[in-house]
Short mmCIF file of C-alpha atoms in Angstrom, two decimals:
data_model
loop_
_atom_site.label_atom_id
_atom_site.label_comp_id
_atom_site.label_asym_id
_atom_site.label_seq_id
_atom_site.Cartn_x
_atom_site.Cartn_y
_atom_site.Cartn_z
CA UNK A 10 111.75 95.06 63.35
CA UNK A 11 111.90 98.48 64.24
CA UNK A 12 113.13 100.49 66.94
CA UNK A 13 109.55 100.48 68.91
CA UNK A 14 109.57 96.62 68.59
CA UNK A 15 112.88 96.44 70.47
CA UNK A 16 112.01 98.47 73.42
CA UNK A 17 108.76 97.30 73.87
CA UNK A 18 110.73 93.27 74.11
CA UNK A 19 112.89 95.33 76.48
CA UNK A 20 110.07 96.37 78.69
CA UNK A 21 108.58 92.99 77.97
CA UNK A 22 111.06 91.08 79.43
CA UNK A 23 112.77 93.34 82.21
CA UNK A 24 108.89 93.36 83.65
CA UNK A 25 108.65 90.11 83.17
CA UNK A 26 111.72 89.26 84.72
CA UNK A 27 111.94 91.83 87.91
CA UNK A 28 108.06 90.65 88.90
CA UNK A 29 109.04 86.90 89.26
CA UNK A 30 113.15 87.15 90.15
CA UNK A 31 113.39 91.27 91.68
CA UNK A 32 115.64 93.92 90.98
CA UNK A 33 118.79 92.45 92.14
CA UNK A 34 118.41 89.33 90.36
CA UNK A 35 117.18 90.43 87.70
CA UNK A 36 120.46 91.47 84.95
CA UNK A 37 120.82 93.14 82.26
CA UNK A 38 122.35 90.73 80.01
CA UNK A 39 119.73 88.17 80.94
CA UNK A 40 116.67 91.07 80.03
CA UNK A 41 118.80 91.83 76.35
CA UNK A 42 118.84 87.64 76.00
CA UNK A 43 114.79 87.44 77.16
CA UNK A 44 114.27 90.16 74.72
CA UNK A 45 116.40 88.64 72.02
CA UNK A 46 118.03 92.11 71.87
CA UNK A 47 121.75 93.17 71.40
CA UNK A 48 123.12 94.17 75.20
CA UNK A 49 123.70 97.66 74.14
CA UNK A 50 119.97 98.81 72.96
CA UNK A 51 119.10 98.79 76.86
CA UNK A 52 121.18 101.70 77.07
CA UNK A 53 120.19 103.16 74.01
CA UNK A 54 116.64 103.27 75.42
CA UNK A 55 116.76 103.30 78.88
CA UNK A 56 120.71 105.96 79.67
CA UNK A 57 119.67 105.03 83.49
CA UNK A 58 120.66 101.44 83.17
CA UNK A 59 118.85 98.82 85.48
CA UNK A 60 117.42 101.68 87.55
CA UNK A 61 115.80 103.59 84.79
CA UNK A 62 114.42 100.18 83.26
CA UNK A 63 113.01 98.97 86.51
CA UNK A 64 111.50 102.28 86.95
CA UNK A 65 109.63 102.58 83.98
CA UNK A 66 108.76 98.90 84.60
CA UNK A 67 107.16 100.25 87.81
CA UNK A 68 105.55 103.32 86.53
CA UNK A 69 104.06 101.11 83.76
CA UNK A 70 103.02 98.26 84.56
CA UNK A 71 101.74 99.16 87.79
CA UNK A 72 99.48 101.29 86.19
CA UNK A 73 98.66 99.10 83.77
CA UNK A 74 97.82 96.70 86.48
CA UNK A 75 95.68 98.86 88.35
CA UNK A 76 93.25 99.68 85.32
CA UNK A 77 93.27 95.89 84.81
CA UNK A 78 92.09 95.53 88.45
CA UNK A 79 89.56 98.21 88.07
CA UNK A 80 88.13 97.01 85.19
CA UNK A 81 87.28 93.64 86.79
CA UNK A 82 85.72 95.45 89.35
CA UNK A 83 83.57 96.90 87.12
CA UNK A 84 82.74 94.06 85.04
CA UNK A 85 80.10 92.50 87.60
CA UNK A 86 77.31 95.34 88.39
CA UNK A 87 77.26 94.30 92.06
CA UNK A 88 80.26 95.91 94.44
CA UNK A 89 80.00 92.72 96.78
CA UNK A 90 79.89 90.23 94.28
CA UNK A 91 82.72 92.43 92.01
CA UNK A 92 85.14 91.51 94.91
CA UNK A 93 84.90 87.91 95.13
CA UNK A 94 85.18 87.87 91.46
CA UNK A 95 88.14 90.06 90.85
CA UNK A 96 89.69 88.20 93.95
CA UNK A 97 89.08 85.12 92.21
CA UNK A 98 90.34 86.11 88.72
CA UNK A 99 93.90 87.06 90.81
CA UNK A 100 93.60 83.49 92.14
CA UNK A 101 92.90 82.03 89.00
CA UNK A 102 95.90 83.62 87.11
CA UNK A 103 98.30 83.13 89.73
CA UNK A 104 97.78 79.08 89.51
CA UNK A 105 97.43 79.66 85.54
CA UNK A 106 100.96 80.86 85.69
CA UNK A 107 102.26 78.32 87.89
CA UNK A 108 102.69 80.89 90.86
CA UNK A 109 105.71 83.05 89.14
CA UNK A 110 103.45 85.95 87.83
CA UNK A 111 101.68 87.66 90.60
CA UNK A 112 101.35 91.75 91.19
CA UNK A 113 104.33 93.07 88.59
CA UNK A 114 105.57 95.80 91.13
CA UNK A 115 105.04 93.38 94.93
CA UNK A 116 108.28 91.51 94.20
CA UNK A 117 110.42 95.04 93.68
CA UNK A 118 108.75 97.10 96.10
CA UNK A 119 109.40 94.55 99.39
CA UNK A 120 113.41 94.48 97.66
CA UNK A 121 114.03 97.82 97.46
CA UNK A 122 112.18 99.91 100.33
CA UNK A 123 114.80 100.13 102.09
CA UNK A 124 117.96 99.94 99.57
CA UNK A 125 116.83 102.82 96.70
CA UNK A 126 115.16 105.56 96.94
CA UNK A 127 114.56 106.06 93.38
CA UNK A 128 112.65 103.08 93.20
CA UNK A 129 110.95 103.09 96.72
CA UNK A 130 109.72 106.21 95.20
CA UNK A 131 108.46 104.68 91.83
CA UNK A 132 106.53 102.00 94.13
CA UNK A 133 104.98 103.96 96.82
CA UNK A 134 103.37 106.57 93.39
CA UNK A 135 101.95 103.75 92.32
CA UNK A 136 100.85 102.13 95.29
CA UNK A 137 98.49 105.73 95.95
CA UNK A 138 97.66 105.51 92.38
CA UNK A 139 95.81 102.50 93.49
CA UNK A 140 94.52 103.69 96.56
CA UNK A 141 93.13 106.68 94.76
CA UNK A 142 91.73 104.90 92.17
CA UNK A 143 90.05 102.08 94.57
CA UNK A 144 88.85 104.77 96.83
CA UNK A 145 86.73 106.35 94.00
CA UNK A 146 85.70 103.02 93.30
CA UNK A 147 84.56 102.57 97.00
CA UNK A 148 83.17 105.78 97.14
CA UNK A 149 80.56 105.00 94.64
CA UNK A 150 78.84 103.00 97.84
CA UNK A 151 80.69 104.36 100.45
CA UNK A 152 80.09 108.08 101.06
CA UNK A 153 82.36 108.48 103.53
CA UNK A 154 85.65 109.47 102.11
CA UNK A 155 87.46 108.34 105.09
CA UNK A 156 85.53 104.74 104.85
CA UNK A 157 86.04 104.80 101.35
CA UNK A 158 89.75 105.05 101.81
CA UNK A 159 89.88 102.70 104.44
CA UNK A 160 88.25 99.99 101.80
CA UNK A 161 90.94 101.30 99.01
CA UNK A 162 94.08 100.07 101.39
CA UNK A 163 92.03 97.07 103.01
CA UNK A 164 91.78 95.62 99.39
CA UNK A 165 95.64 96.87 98.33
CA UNK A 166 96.85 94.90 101.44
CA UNK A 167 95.05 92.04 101.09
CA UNK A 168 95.47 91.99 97.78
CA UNK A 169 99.41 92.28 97.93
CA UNK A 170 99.39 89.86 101.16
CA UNK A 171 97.27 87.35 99.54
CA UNK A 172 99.49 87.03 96.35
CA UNK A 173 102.51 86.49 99.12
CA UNK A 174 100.85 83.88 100.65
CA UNK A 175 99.39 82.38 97.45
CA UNK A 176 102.99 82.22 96.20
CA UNK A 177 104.64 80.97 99.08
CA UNK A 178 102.31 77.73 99.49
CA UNK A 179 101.21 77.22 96.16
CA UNK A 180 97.60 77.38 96.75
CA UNK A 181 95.24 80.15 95.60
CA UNK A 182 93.03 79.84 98.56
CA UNK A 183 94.65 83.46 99.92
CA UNK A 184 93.38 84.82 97.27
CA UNK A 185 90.29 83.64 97.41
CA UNK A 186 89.71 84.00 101.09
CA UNK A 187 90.80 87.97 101.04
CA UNK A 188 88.13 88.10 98.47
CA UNK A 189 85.67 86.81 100.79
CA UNK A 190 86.50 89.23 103.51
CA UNK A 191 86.72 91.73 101.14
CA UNK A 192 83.21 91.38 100.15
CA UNK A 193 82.29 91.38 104.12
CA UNK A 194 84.03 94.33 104.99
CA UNK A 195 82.19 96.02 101.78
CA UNK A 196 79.05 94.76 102.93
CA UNK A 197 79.67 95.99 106.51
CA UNK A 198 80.35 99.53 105.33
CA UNK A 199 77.39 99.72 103.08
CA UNK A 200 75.39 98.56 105.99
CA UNK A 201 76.82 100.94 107.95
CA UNK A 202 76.55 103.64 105.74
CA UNK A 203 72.45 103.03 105.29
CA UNK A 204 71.88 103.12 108.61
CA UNK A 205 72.73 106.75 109.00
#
């Protein structure tokens, strides 16, 4: 195995492990054991420590996470009908994994707002990543760049509040009800929109 192979476990595991546990209960030792690496190659990639690893975590697979949600937006031709299903994909996962796996960077961004800035940072970047990214998305039916936006943090926020609640009872029904009224307040705005 080469060098590559043992960072990537690294990153495997450490994203794995801060999205269901989050930062602070997430250690080191128990990311080098996940990635069935010696203790010291964390530092040999990632200087930073912790931090640094749970920062690329963030950076990377939040993006990652966003082009996944964009592409199942894009895989059903309808913007209405792309909601409920990426909404219900989200809802199907979640139960697939038993409830643990759910946005990788929700768990770490409610933890550390407030205790590292660093990381606060990290989260926020990629939180507007997705709220640029949706808001293109929107704007392909939604001229209005201010309505378009408004659809770009409606979905982010029910998307991360949905997961919570998901999570917390053990039920994917959140999920699929914020698709739902996703889907209505898409419709509303495209209604909207045509009538001026």
């Amino acid at each position: 195995m080469g060098r590559s192979d043992t960072r990537a476990r690294i990153q495997a595991a450490a994203t794995v492990l801060f999205r269901r546990h989050g930062y602070s209960a997430t250690g080191l030792k128990r990311i080098a054991a996940e990635a069935d690496a010696p203790f010291g190659s964390i530092y040999h990639f990632f200087p930073g420590g912790k931090r640094q690893l749970a920062e690329d975590m963030i950076r990377t697979s939040g993006t990652e996470y966003g082009r996944l949600v964009l592409a199942l937006l894009d895989s059903v031709p309808d913007p209405v009908e792309s909601l409920v299903h990426a909404f219900e994909a989200a809802a199907d996962d979640l139960a697939a994994a038993d409830y643990a796996d759910a946005c990788p960077i929700g768990t770490v961004a409610l933890e550390v707002a407030s205790s590292d800035e660093v990381l606060r940072a990290a989260t926020a970047e990629v939180f507007e990543e997705w709220v640029a990214a949706a808001t293109r998305w929107f704007g392909h039916w939604v001229a209005e760049p201010t309505a378009a936006r408004s659809l770009a943090y409606s979905m982010v926020m029910m998307l991360e509040g949905a997961f919570m609640l998901s999570r917390a009872a053990r039920d994917p029904e959140p999920l699929r009800v914020a698709g739902r009224s996703m889907a209505e307040l898409l419709r509303a705005a495209i209604t909207q929109a045509s009538a001026h």
